[in-house]
Tab-separated table of C-alpha atoms in Angstrom:
chain	number	residue	atom	x	y	z
A	1	UNK	CA	-1.943	-7.279	27.975
A	2	UNK	CA	-5.544	-6.486	26.783
A	3	UNK	CA	-6.373	-7.337	23.124
A	4	UNK	CA	-8.331	-4.024	22.954
A	5	UNK	CA	-5.128	-2.115	23.421
A	6	UNK	CA	-3.473	-3.566	20.431
A	7	UNK	CA	-2.974	-1.892	17.087
A	8	UNK	CA	-2.110	-3.832	13.936
A	9	UNK	CA	-0.335	-2.708	10.864
A	10	UNK	CA	-0.986	-4.698	7.743
A	11	UNK	CA	1.609	-3.793	5.152
A	12	UNK	CA	-0.217	-4.392	1.920
A	13	UNK	CA	1.267	-5.242	-1.271
A	14	UNK	CA	3.685	-8.204	-0.763
A	15	UNK	CA	7.292	-8.360	-0.017
A	16	UNK	CA	10.277	-10.512	0.009
A	17	UNK	CA	10.571	-13.967	1.474
A	18	UNK	CA	12.784	-14.832	4.420
A	19	UNK	CA	14.818	-16.873	1.881
A	20	UNK	CA	14.625	-14.772	-1.275
A	21	UNK	CA	14.074	-11.110	-0.427
A	22	UNK	CA	12.703	-8.384	-2.670
A	23	UNK	CA	13.321	-4.725	-3.314
A	24	UNK	CA	13.904	-1.235	-2.124
A	25	UNK	CA	14.870	1.630	-4.349
A	26	UNK	CA	15.772	5.028	-5.281
A	27	UNK	CA	17.660	8.020	-4.375
A	28	UNK	CA	17.018	11.579	-3.313
A	29	UNK	CA	18.619	14.099	-5.531
A	30	UNK	CA	16.214	16.992	-6.166
A	31	UNK	CA	15.755	18.529	-9.530
A	32	UNK	CA	14.973	22.095	-9.948
A	33	UNK	CA	11.715	23.029	-11.786
A	34	UNK	CA	9.554	20.243	-10.584
A	35	UNK	CA	7.006	22.462	-8.947
A	36	UNK	CA	6.967	24.816	-11.990
A	37	UNK	CA	6.307	21.958	-14.274
A	38	UNK	CA	3.358	20.701	-12.127
A	39	UNK	CA	1.733	24.071	-12.197
A	40	UNK	CA	1.104	23.783	-15.900
A	41	UNK	CA	-1.137	20.794	-15.473
A	42	UNK	CA	-4.688	21.954	-14.716
A	43	UNK	CA	-8.141	20.447	-15.331
A	44	UNK	CA	-7.948	21.003	-19.145
A	45	UNK	CA	-4.387	19.596	-19.506
A	46	UNK	CA	-5.460	16.578	-17.394
A	47	UNK	CA	-8.529	15.788	-19.231
A	48	UNK	CA	-8.056	12.675	-21.368
A	49	UNK	CA	-8.182	13.635	-25.153
A	50	UNK	CA	-8.410	9.953	-26.254
A	51	UNK	CA	-8.718	6.491	-24.938
A	52	UNK	CA	-5.897	5.884	-22.443
A	53	UNK	CA	-2.961	3.800	-23.601
A	54	UNK	CA	-2.917	1.826	-20.290
A	55	UNK	CA	-1.521	-1.710	-19.899
A	56	UNK	CA	-3.037	-4.649	-18.101
A	57	UNK	CA	-1.972	-6.343	-14.872
A	58	UNK	CA	-0.558	-9.174	-16.868
A	59	UNK	CA	1.929	-6.793	-18.637
A	60	UNK	CA	2.711	-4.999	-15.422
A	61	UNK	CA	3.350	-8.304	-13.649
A	62	UNK	CA	5.723	-9.308	-16.344
A	63	UNK	CA	7.613	-6.024	-16.164
A	64	UNK	CA	8.172	-6.607	-12.340
A	65	UNK	CA	9.080	-10.324	-12.837
A	66	UNK	CA	11.796	-9.192	-15.362
A	67	UNK	CA	12.987	-6.641	-12.957
A	68	UNK	CA	13.220	-9.110	-10.070
A	69	UNK	CA	15.016	-11.611	-12.212
A	70	UNK	CA	17.587	-9.098	-13.174
A	71	UNK	CA	18.069	-8.113	-9.508
A	72	UNK	CA	18.419	-11.776	-8.528
A	73	UNK	CA	21.093	-12.319	-11.069
A	74	UNK	CA	22.959	-9.287	-9.756
A	75	UNK	CA	22.710	-10.477	-6.200
A	76	UNK	CA	20.253	-7.903	-4.945
A	77	UNK	CA	18.395	-10.625	-3.000
A	78	UNK	CA	21.409	-12.356	-1.509
A	79	UNK	CA	21.063	-13.043	2.129
A	80	UNK	CA	23.384	-11.093	4.533
A	81	UNK	CA	24.073	-8.407	1.711
A	82	UNK	CA	22.473	-5.682	3.905
A	83	UNK	CA	23.833	-4.914	7.265
A	84	UNK	CA	21.805	-4.611	10.490
A	85	UNK	CA	21.154	-0.969	11.184
A	86	UNK	CA	20.579	0.285	14.766
A	87	UNK	CA	18.495	3.296	15.646
A	88	UNK	CA	19.884	6.425	14.204
A	89	UNK	CA	18.686	10.084	14.321
A	90	UNK	CA	18.384	11.941	11.048
A	91	UNK	CA	21.279	14.408	11.141
A	92	UNK	CA	22.694	16.451	8.213
A	93	UNK	CA	20.469	14.535	5.741
A	94	UNK	CA	21.561	11.036	6.923
A	95	UNK	CA	20.298	8.382	9.238
A	96	UNK	CA	23.160	5.874	9.129
A	97	UNK	CA	23.561	5.041	5.357
A	98	UNK	CA	20.085	6.337	4.569
A	99	UNK	CA	19.260	9.719	3.001
A	100	UNK	CA	16.508	11.440	5.235
A	101	UNK	CA	14.771	14.595	6.255
A	102	UNK	CA	12.911	14.962	9.553
A	103	UNK	CA	12.501	11.150	9.990
A	104	UNK	CA	14.593	9.090	12.538
A	105	UNK	CA	15.318	5.320	12.118
A	106	UNK	CA	14.062	3.497	15.269
A	107	UNK	CA	14.303	-0.135	14.228
A	108	UNK	CA	15.032	-2.468	11.444
A	109	UNK	CA	14.827	-6.102	10.742
A	110	UNK	CA	16.073	-7.846	7.613
A	111	UNK	CA	13.718	-10.386	6.159
A	112	UNK	CA	16.025	-13.248	7.213
A	113	UNK	CA	16.098	-11.846	10.737
A	114	UNK	CA	12.362	-12.443	11.461
A	115	UNK	CA	12.954	-15.579	13.317
A	116	UNK	CA	13.996	-14.057	16.749
A	117	UNK	CA	12.433	-13.169	20.026
A	118	UNK	CA	9.707	-10.764	21.204
A	119	UNK	CA	9.196	-8.546	24.270
A	120	UNK	CA	6.204	-6.724	25.758
A	121	UNK	CA	4.461	-4.241	23.615
A	122	UNK	CA	1.174	-3.178	22.006
A	123	UNK	CA	1.740	-2.632	18.346
A	124	UNK	CA	2.160	-5.359	15.803
A	125	UNK	CA	3.152	-5.301	12.153
A	126	UNK	CA	2.072	-7.801	9.664
A	127	UNK	CA	4.541	-8.070	6.876
A	128	UNK	CA	3.741	-9.674	3.510
A	129	UNK	CA	6.548	-11.882	2.223
A	130	UNK	CA	7.034	-14.211	-0.758
A	131	UNK	CA	6.412	-17.372	1.318
A	132	UNK	CA	3.995	-15.993	3.855
A	133	UNK	CA	3.173	-13.397	6.525
A	134	UNK	CA	5.586	-12.400	9.223
A	135	UNK	CA	4.456	-10.821	12.572
A	136	UNK	CA	6.581	-8.240	14.246
A	137	UNK	CA	6.045	-6.298	17.506
A	138	UNK	CA	6.895	-2.636	17.662
A	139	UNK	CA	8.533	-1.989	21.161
A	140	UNK	CA	7.994	1.061	23.165
A	141	UNK	CA	11.199	2.556	21.926
A	142	UNK	CA	10.331	1.684	18.179
A	143	UNK	CA	12.649	-1.142	17.857
A	144	UNK	CA	11.276	-4.316	16.279
A	145	UNK	CA	11.059	-7.952	17.418
A	146	UNK	CA	10.055	-10.940	15.501
A	147	UNK	CA	7.028	-12.906	16.924
A	148	UNK	CA	6.168	-15.624	14.299
A	149	UNK	CA	4.683	-16.263	10.908
A	150	UNK	CA	1.886	-17.801	8.887
A	151	UNK	CA	3.123	-19.566	5.803
A	152	UNK	CA	1.497	-19.236	2.476
A	153	UNK	CA	-1.603	-21.388	1.897
A	154	UNK	CA	-0.167	-22.948	-1.306
A	155	UNK	CA	3.035	-21.853	-3.005
A	156	UNK	CA	5.259	-18.862	-2.977
A	157	UNK	CA	4.311	-15.530	-4.683
A	158	UNK	CA	5.762	-12.148	-4.937
A	159	UNK	CA	2.353	-10.620	-4.276
A	160	UNK	CA	0.599	-10.838	-0.907
A	161	UNK	CA	-1.815	-8.447	0.672
A	162	UNK	CA	-3.167	-8.162	4.145
A	163	UNK	CA	-5.871	-6.066	5.765
A	164	UNK	CA	-7.160	-5.984	9.407
A	165	UNK	CA	-10.683	-5.580	10.689
A	166	UNK	CA	-10.828	-5.747	14.579
A	167	UNK	CA	-8.714	-8.592	15.865
A	168	UNK	CA	-8.544	-10.458	12.551
A	169	UNK	CA	-6.146	-10.408	9.639
A	170	UNK	CA	-7.359	-11.176	6.138
A	171	UNK	CA	-4.629	-12.353	3.798
A	172	UNK	CA	-4.773	-12.948	0.049
A	173	UNK	CA	-2.066	-13.653	-2.564
A	174	UNK	CA	-1.498	-14.156	-6.208
A	175	UNK	CA	-0.447	-17.661	-5.381
A	176	UNK	CA	-2.737	-20.146	-7.158
A	177	UNK	CA	-5.586	-21.528	-5.054
A	178	UNK	CA	-4.542	-19.560	-2.098
A	179	UNK	CA	-7.929	-18.129	-1.102
A	180	UNK	CA	-8.426	-15.804	1.835
A	181	UNK	CA	-6.628	-16.670	5.090
A	182	UNK	CA	-8.432	-15.423	8.238
A	183	UNK	CA	-6.139	-15.203	11.250
A	184	UNK	CA	-6.951	-14.243	14.871
A	185	UNK	CA	-4.337	-11.858	15.832
A	186	UNK	CA	-5.004	-12.445	19.505
A	187	UNK	CA	-3.021	-15.628	19.150
A	188	UNK	CA	0.124	-13.360	19.129
A	189	UNK	CA	-0.600	-12.605	22.869
A	190	UNK	CA	-0.072	-16.327	23.751
A	191	UNK	CA	3.319	-16.664	21.987
A	192	UNK	CA	6.170	-17.838	24.215
A	193	UNK	CA	8.374	-14.841	24.067
A	194	UNK	CA	11.498	-16.922	23.610
A	195	UNK	CA	10.102	-19.191	20.889
A	196	UNK	CA	8.444	-17.441	17.924
A	197	UNK	CA	5.593	-19.504	16.389
A	198	UNK	CA	5.066	-20.737	12.873
A	199	UNK	CA	1.280	-21.068	12.751
A	200	UNK	CA	-0.456	-23.866	11.030
A	201	UNK	CA	-2.412	-23.059	7.776
A	202	UNK	CA	-5.173	-25.401	8.517
A	203	UNK	CA	-8.518	-24.585	10.245
A	204	UNK	CA	-9.972	-25.917	13.443
A	205	UNK	CA	-9.721	-25.571	17.244
A	206	UNK	CA	-6.029	-26.488	17.302
A	207	UNK	CA	-4.984	-24.886	14.058
A	208	UNK	CA	-3.599	-21.537	13.048
A	209	UNK	CA	-6.509	-20.244	10.837
A	210	UNK	CA	-9.864	-19.143	12.120
A	211	UNK	CA	-11.250	-19.755	8.535
A	212	UNK	CA	-10.283	-20.085	4.931
A	213	UNK	CA	-12.415	-18.470	2.308
A	214	UNK	CA	-12.143	-20.432	-0.959
A	215	UNK	CA	-14.663	-18.674	-3.240
A	216	UNK	CA	-11.720	-17.513	-5.260
A	217	UNK	CA	-8.128	-18.755	-5.562
A	218	UNK	CA	-5.656	-15.998	-6.268
A	219	UNK	CA	-6.178	-12.296	-5.694
A	220	UNK	CA	-3.938	-9.251	-6.104
A	221	UNK	CA	-5.148	-6.948	-3.203
A	222	UNK	CA	-7.410	-7.088	-0.237
A	223	UNK	CA	-9.547	-4.146	0.653
A	224	UNK	CA	-11.334	-3.635	3.945
A	225	UNK	CA	-14.149	-1.414	5.319
A	226	UNK	CA	-14.315	-1.733	9.067
A	227	UNK	CA	-17.533	0.248	9.121
A	228	UNK	CA	-19.509	-2.557	7.338
A	229	UNK	CA	-17.391	-5.618	8.374
A	230	UNK	CA	-16.668	-6.147	4.746
A	231	UNK	CA	-13.575	-7.475	2.971
A	232	UNK	CA	-13.122	-7.076	-0.776
A	233	UNK	CA	-10.777	-9.218	-2.925
A	234	UNK	CA	-9.716	-7.466	-6.090
A	235	UNK	CA	-7.615	-8.768	-8.947
A	236	UNK	CA	-9.010	-12.224	-8.826
A	237	UNK	CA	-9.038	-14.509	-11.846
A	238	UNK	CA	-10.879	-12.624	-14.604
A	239	UNK	CA	-12.589	-15.859	-15.791
A	240	UNK	CA	-14.483	-16.140	-12.442
A	241	UNK	CA	-17.869	-14.428	-11.802
A	242	UNK	CA	-16.439	-11.141	-10.445
A	243	UNK	CA	-14.112	-10.732	-13.541
A	244	UNK	CA	-11.355	-9.384	-11.387
A	245	UNK	CA	-13.681	-6.779	-9.894
A	246	UNK	CA	-14.674	-6.194	-6.208
A	247	UNK	CA	-15.454	-9.620	-4.670
A	248	UNK	CA	-17.421	-8.655	-1.477
A	249	UNK	CA	-17.111	-11.020	1.511
A	250	UNK	CA	-19.200	-10.378	4.726
A	251	UNK	CA	-16.784	-11.015	7.798
A	252	UNK	CA	-19.249	-9.958	10.460
A	253	UNK	CA	-18.585	-13.487	11.755
A	254	UNK	CA	-14.884	-14.063	10.922
A	255	UNK	CA	-15.266	-17.842	11.570
A	256	UNK	CA	-17.993	-17.977	8.854
A	257	UNK	CA	-17.179	-15.543	5.978
A	258	UNK	CA	-19.940	-15.195	3.468
A	259	UNK	CA	-19.940	-14.381	-0.208
A	260	UNK	CA	-21.620	-11.075	-0.592
A	261	UNK	CA	-21.596	-10.672	-4.290
A	262	UNK	CA	-19.599	-8.810	-7.028
A	263	UNK	CA	-18.999	-5.579	-8.685
A	264	UNK	CA	-17.915	-6.813	-12.160
A	265	UNK	CA	-19.225	-4.341	-14.748
A	266	UNK	CA	-15.894	-2.489	-15.021
A	267	UNK	CA	-13.787	-5.543	-15.096
A	268	UNK	CA	-10.362	-5.826	-13.374
A	269	UNK	CA	-9.910	-3.643	-10.266
A	270	UNK	CA	-6.357	-3.309	-9.082
A	271	UNK	CA	-7.045	-1.575	-5.727
A	272	UNK	CA	-9.928	0.250	-3.999
A	273	UNK	CA	-10.965	2.196	-0.930
A	274	UNK	CA	-14.465	1.629	0.382
A	275	UNK	CA	-16.018	4.106	2.833
A	276	UNK	CA	-19.342	5.292	4.321
A	277	UNK	CA	-19.781	8.475	2.389
A	278	UNK	CA	-19.656	11.744	4.409
A	279	UNK	CA	-19.401	14.172	1.508
A	280	UNK	CA	-21.543	17.014	0.160
A	281	UNK	CA	-23.895	15.105	-1.978
A	282	UNK	CA	-26.957	14.361	0.150
A	283	UNK	CA	-28.214	11.547	-2.167
A	284	UNK	CA	-25.204	9.416	-1.248
A	285	UNK	CA	-24.476	10.490	2.296
A	286	UNK	CA	-24.450	7.559	4.577
A	287	UNK	CA	-24.069	5.044	1.697
A	288	UNK	CA	-21.137	2.714	1.125
A	289	UNK	CA	-19.075	4.119	-1.781
A	290	UNK	CA	-16.026	2.418	-3.395
A	291	UNK	CA	-13.323	4.303	-5.199
A	292	UNK	CA	-11.848	1.763	-7.563
A	293	UNK	CA	-8.506	2.005	-9.368
A	294	UNK	CA	-9.045	0.059	-12.559
A	295	UNK	CA	-5.876	0.094	-14.567
A	296	UNK	CA	-6.856	2.929	-16.830
A	297	UNK	CA	-9.536	4.832	-14.890
A	298	UNK	CA	-10.997	5.927	-11.562
A	299	UNK	CA	-14.341	4.292	-11.040
A	300	UNK	CA	-16.805	5.190	-8.348
A	301	UNK	CA	-19.481	2.722	-7.256
A	302	UNK	CA	-22.358	2.755	-4.862
A	303	UNK	CA	-22.428	-0.740	-3.333
A	304	UNK	CA	-25.086	-0.026	-0.551
A	305	UNK	CA	-27.261	-2.612	-2.115
A	306	UNK	CA	-24.942	-5.527	-2.462
A	307	UNK	CA	-27.137	-7.310	-4.979
A	308	UNK	CA	-27.470	-4.176	-7.212
A	309	UNK	CA	-24.250	-2.200	-7.188
A	310	UNK	CA	-24.479	1.026	-9.205
A	311	UNK	CA	-21.498	2.620	-11.067
A	312	UNK	CA	-21.628	6.294	-10.628
A	313	UNK	CA	-18.810	7.404	-12.786
A	314	UNK	CA	-15.711	6.219	-14.759
A	315	UNK	CA	-13.055	8.844	-15.360
A	316	UNK	CA	-9.694	8.636	-17.078
A	317	UNK	CA	-7.009	11.248	-17.512
A	318	UNK	CA	-4.106	12.519	-19.432
A	319	UNK	CA	-1.117	10.199	-18.743
A	320	UNK	CA	-3.222	7.225	-17.722
A	321	UNK	CA	-0.757	4.252	-17.995
A	322	UNK	CA	-1.556	2.058	-14.984
A	323	UNK	CA	-4.111	3.512	-12.565
A	324	UNK	CA	-2.772	1.877	-9.404
A	325	UNK	CA	-4.087	3.205	-6.020
A	326	UNK	CA	-5.338	6.251	-4.247
A	327	UNK	CA	-6.778	7.574	-1.052
A	328	UNK	CA	-9.352	10.226	0.016
A	329	UNK	CA	-7.501	13.325	1.029
A	330	UNK	CA	-10.167	15.008	3.209
A	331	UNK	CA	-12.517	13.618	5.881
A	332	UNK	CA	-15.508	15.215	4.063
A	333	UNK	CA	-14.719	13.149	0.925
A	334	UNK	CA	-14.346	16.041	-1.427
A	335	UNK	CA	-10.917	15.189	-2.837
A	336	UNK	CA	-8.747	12.072	-3.296
A	337	UNK	CA	-5.242	11.649	-4.430
A	338	UNK	CA	-4.411	9.097	-7.141
A	339	UNK	CA	-1.175	7.379	-8.140
A	340	UNK	CA	-0.412	5.748	-11.531
A	341	UNK	CA	2.305	3.142	-11.244
A	342	UNK	CA	3.619	3.309	-14.778
A	343	UNK	CA	3.403	6.994	-15.948
A	344	UNK	CA	6.889	7.700	-14.529
A	345	UNK	CA	8.522	4.795	-16.164
A	346	UNK	CA	6.774	5.198	-19.403
A	347	UNK	CA	7.116	8.984	-19.352
A	348	UNK	CA	3.505	9.902	-20.064
A	349	UNK	CA	1.427	13.014	-19.262
A	350	UNK	CA	2.632	15.074	-16.292
A	351	UNK	CA	5.109	12.328	-15.393
A	352	UNK	CA	7.151	12.619	-18.600
A	353	UNK	CA	10.219	13.646	-16.512
A	354	UNK	CA	10.127	10.644	-14.233
A	355	UNK	CA	9.393	12.588	-11.073
A	356	UNK	CA	6.789	10.978	-8.848
A	357	UNK	CA	3.409	12.437	-9.817
A	358	UNK	CA	0.369	12.517	-7.619
A	359	UNK	CA	-2.963	13.422	-9.275
A	360	UNK	CA	-5.504	15.620	-7.451
A	361	UNK	CA	-9.069	14.657	-8.026
A	362	UNK	CA	-12.153	16.731	-7.129
A	363	UNK	CA	-14.911	14.266	-6.109
A	364	UNK	CA	-17.459	16.847	-4.883
A	365	UNK	CA	-19.777	15.324	-7.519
A	366	UNK	CA	-19.452	11.571	-7.419
A	367	UNK	CA	-20.919	11.346	-10.925
A	368	UNK	CA	-18.552	13.739	-12.452
A	369	UNK	CA	-14.995	13.707	-10.837
A	370	UNK	CA	-12.543	16.321	-12.175
A	371	UNK	CA	-8.796	15.924	-12.244
A	372	UNK	CA	-7.710	19.387	-10.856
A	373	UNK	CA	-3.879	19.269	-10.739
A	374	UNK	CA	-0.862	17.263	-9.837
A	375	UNK	CA	1.834	17.277	-7.178
A	376	UNK	CA	5.363	16.625	-8.518
A	377	UNK	CA	7.926	15.098	-6.086
A	378	UNK	CA	11.360	16.738	-6.102
A	379	UNK	CA	12.866	13.216	-6.933
A	380	UNK	CA	12.481	10.599	-9.537
A	381	UNK	CA	10.736	7.276	-8.712
A	382	UNK	CA	7.676	5.239	-9.226
A	383	UNK	CA	4.854	5.713	-6.826
A	384	UNK	CA	3.114	2.639	-5.237
A	385	UNK	CA	0.840	3.197	-2.252
A	386	UNK	CA	-0.204	6.272	-0.263
A	387	UNK	CA	-2.515	6.939	2.743
A	388	UNK	CA	-3.612	10.316	4.008
A	389	UNK	CA	-3.817	10.987	7.790
A	390	UNK	CA	-4.536	14.499	9.262
A	391	UNK	CA	-3.549	16.241	6.054
A	392	UNK	CA	-0.343	14.305	5.486
A	393	UNK	CA	0.001	11.952	2.539
A	394	UNK	CA	2.328	9.137	3.509
A	395	UNK	CA	3.700	7.748	0.206
A	396	UNK	CA	5.725	4.603	-0.344
A	397	UNK	CA	7.378	5.498	-3.597
A	398	UNK	CA	9.563	2.496	-4.452
A	399	UNK	CA	13.227	3.623	-4.503
A	400	UNK	CA	12.756	7.017	-2.991
A	401	UNK	CA	11.151	5.319	0.073
A	402	UNK	CA	8.822	7.149	2.359
A	403	UNK	CA	7.773	10.588	1.410
A	404	UNK	CA	5.604	12.652	3.769
A	405	UNK	CA	3.702	15.438	1.832
A	406	UNK	CA	1.533	18.071	3.501
A	407	UNK	CA	-1.617	18.193	1.477
A	408	UNK	CA	-3.802	20.166	3.922
A	409	UNK	CA	-3.901	23.090	1.443
A	410	UNK	CA	-6.140	21.106	-0.906
A	411	UNK	CA	-9.416	22.656	0.162
A	412	UNK	CA	-8.106	26.203	-0.536
A	413	UNK	CA	-5.942	25.398	-3.578
A	414	UNK	CA	-6.588	22.107	-5.437
A	415	UNK	CA	-3.882	22.681	-7.984
A	416	UNK	CA	-1.248	21.112	-5.764
A	417	UNK	CA	0.962	24.133	-5.949
A	418	UNK	CA	1.026	24.517	-2.114
A	419	UNK	CA	1.642	20.808	-1.408
A	420	UNK	CA	4.976	20.427	0.391
A	421	UNK	CA	7.149	17.563	1.201
A	422	UNK	CA	7.918	17.800	4.866
A	423	UNK	CA	9.964	14.616	5.485
A	424	UNK	CA	11.346	11.636	3.902
A	425	UNK	CA	13.247	8.422	4.570
A	426	UNK	CA	15.076	6.782	1.536
A	427	UNK	CA	15.297	3.058	1.947
A	428	UNK	CA	17.768	2.458	-0.931
A	429	UNK	CA	21.083	4.386	-0.766
A	430	UNK	CA	22.706	2.493	-3.620
A	431	UNK	CA	21.430	4.761	-6.313
A	432	UNK	CA	21.788	8.086	-4.572
A	433	UNK	CA	24.705	9.067	-6.764
A	434	UNK	CA	22.649	8.778	-9.957
A	435	UNK	CA	19.719	10.669	-8.703
A	436	UNK	CA	17.300	7.740	-8.576
A	437	UNK	CA	15.858	5.259	-10.962
A	438	UNK	CA	12.268	4.497	-12.129
A	439	UNK	CA	12.427	0.816	-11.532
A	440	UNK	CA	10.364	-1.554	-9.313
A	441	UNK	CA	12.730	-1.707	-6.311
A	442	UNK	CA	12.188	-0.200	-2.978
A	443	UNK	CA	9.423	0.690	-0.448
A	444	UNK	CA	6.216	-1.194	-1.231
A	445	UNK	CA	3.952	0.084	1.491
A	446	UNK	CA	3.794	2.273	4.598
A	447	UNK	CA	1.550	2.005	7.734
A	448	UNK	CA	0.948	5.483	9.400
A	449	UNK	CA	-1.787	4.606	11.898
A	450	UNK	CA	-0.036	3.751	15.224
A	451	UNK	CA	-1.035	5.872	18.157
A	452	UNK	CA	2.615	5.867	19.219
A	453	UNK	CA	3.580	7.726	15.939
A	454	UNK	CA	5.930	5.051	14.738
A	455	UNK	CA	5.724	4.342	11.052
A	456	UNK	CA	6.406	1.010	9.400
A	457	UNK	CA	7.876	0.861	5.860
A	458	UNK	CA	8.269	-2.473	4.056
A	459	UNK	CA	11.211	-2.658	1.715
A	460	UNK	CA	11.045	-5.420	-0.981
A	461	UNK	CA	14.898	-6.211	-0.774
A	462	UNK	CA	15.861	-5.488	2.790
A	463	UNK	CA	13.068	-5.911	5.325
A	464	UNK	CA	10.813	-3.821	7.712
A	465	UNK	CA	11.749	-0.337	8.907
A	466	UNK	CA	10.339	1.377	12.101
A	467	UNK	CA	10.590	5.086	11.670
A	468	UNK	CA	9.552	8.167	13.620
A	469	UNK	CA	8.739	11.706	12.212
A	470	UNK	CA	10.907	14.115	14.080
A	471	UNK	CA	10.403	17.728	12.797
A	472	UNK	CA	13.464	19.904	13.334
A	473	UNK	CA	13.294	23.638	13.751
């Protein structure tokens, strides 16, 4: 098998350990009127009228810890609570026990099952867990096989994030003194198929790691820009030089990562997307631009000159409670979609009814972004991560699971009125009867980039799902 034929999925965010799993959530009852409510939120209604009443990561982390402790006491993380589920087509709104629409289940591994065997294949998934990173292989039929794991560098943590550039994985965690693990994924090709491997966390010729970057200890998320061979750690200790902002690391030589400086003027960054700008503003075209999600605002920064990063804008919005993550919605970098992790739970702004709310931002002018509208999901749940591929936003929305939303109308109508959910797969059937809950259980991330079309969704409680979009007439 040639390394060049491989595709790697890094399921960002973190997940459950093989010994103490984490979440999965919501249901899929649709409420009438969601789209009508969304239509009333245009640029004027979305403009922040006062300073946002957003919370810090410290407060958000404590909310999640309390939720997980409650779940643990109720046995949600008990091993063997969840049954193995074989492949099942989505028929009459169900794939096995799961609510669905136009998405088939092709494979599933519980967290405790990721100690098995592997077969030939080209696609690998990297699954963040409490005590390390698991490697799974996506087979030709979409089923999943466990290949091995890389343990945490120090101690367990509920937060672990992974990004891939080329053949290397870059792994950070909220675990104290963890640093950035750099792992050569080609090692997976040499695994004895009958004996999954636990790779060592030391560096050197006979060790598991290619390198360990220790400029920082803990981090919340890892961001990667393949076009510039740069990895960014965000959410590091705010007492360090980067103040929790973008910590830039040059990984053009993965064996020798180099500190490339900080973007610290806007403080803590929760997540970001960094791109080579292809948008309409000639002054920035070809430059490296980062869209930062900074707890209470969208901050856009030009980092082309590493030593002199320049903040272009900082924009907040009505309902800002925890500006969490987002993704550019068009290849020409005219729009992005933004998700706020706490607006549904706190009932703020357009998300007052608890329905997952996606904010539509016009970034035609990087110095003056405008919040144009919102898309309201037909179900209640908290949003977490989304990625846009070919006009489809793949959203991992905690308890309501994977939601696939056609956003291709954005260039003609940026109000969100024409956005349409085309498919979903709900990873938590337990709360279907109550119409969903706005709690921190469920799908934490989705990977929609395999050439095979398979989708990986990481459930905090249960494990890893391999899914396939299968539109019905």
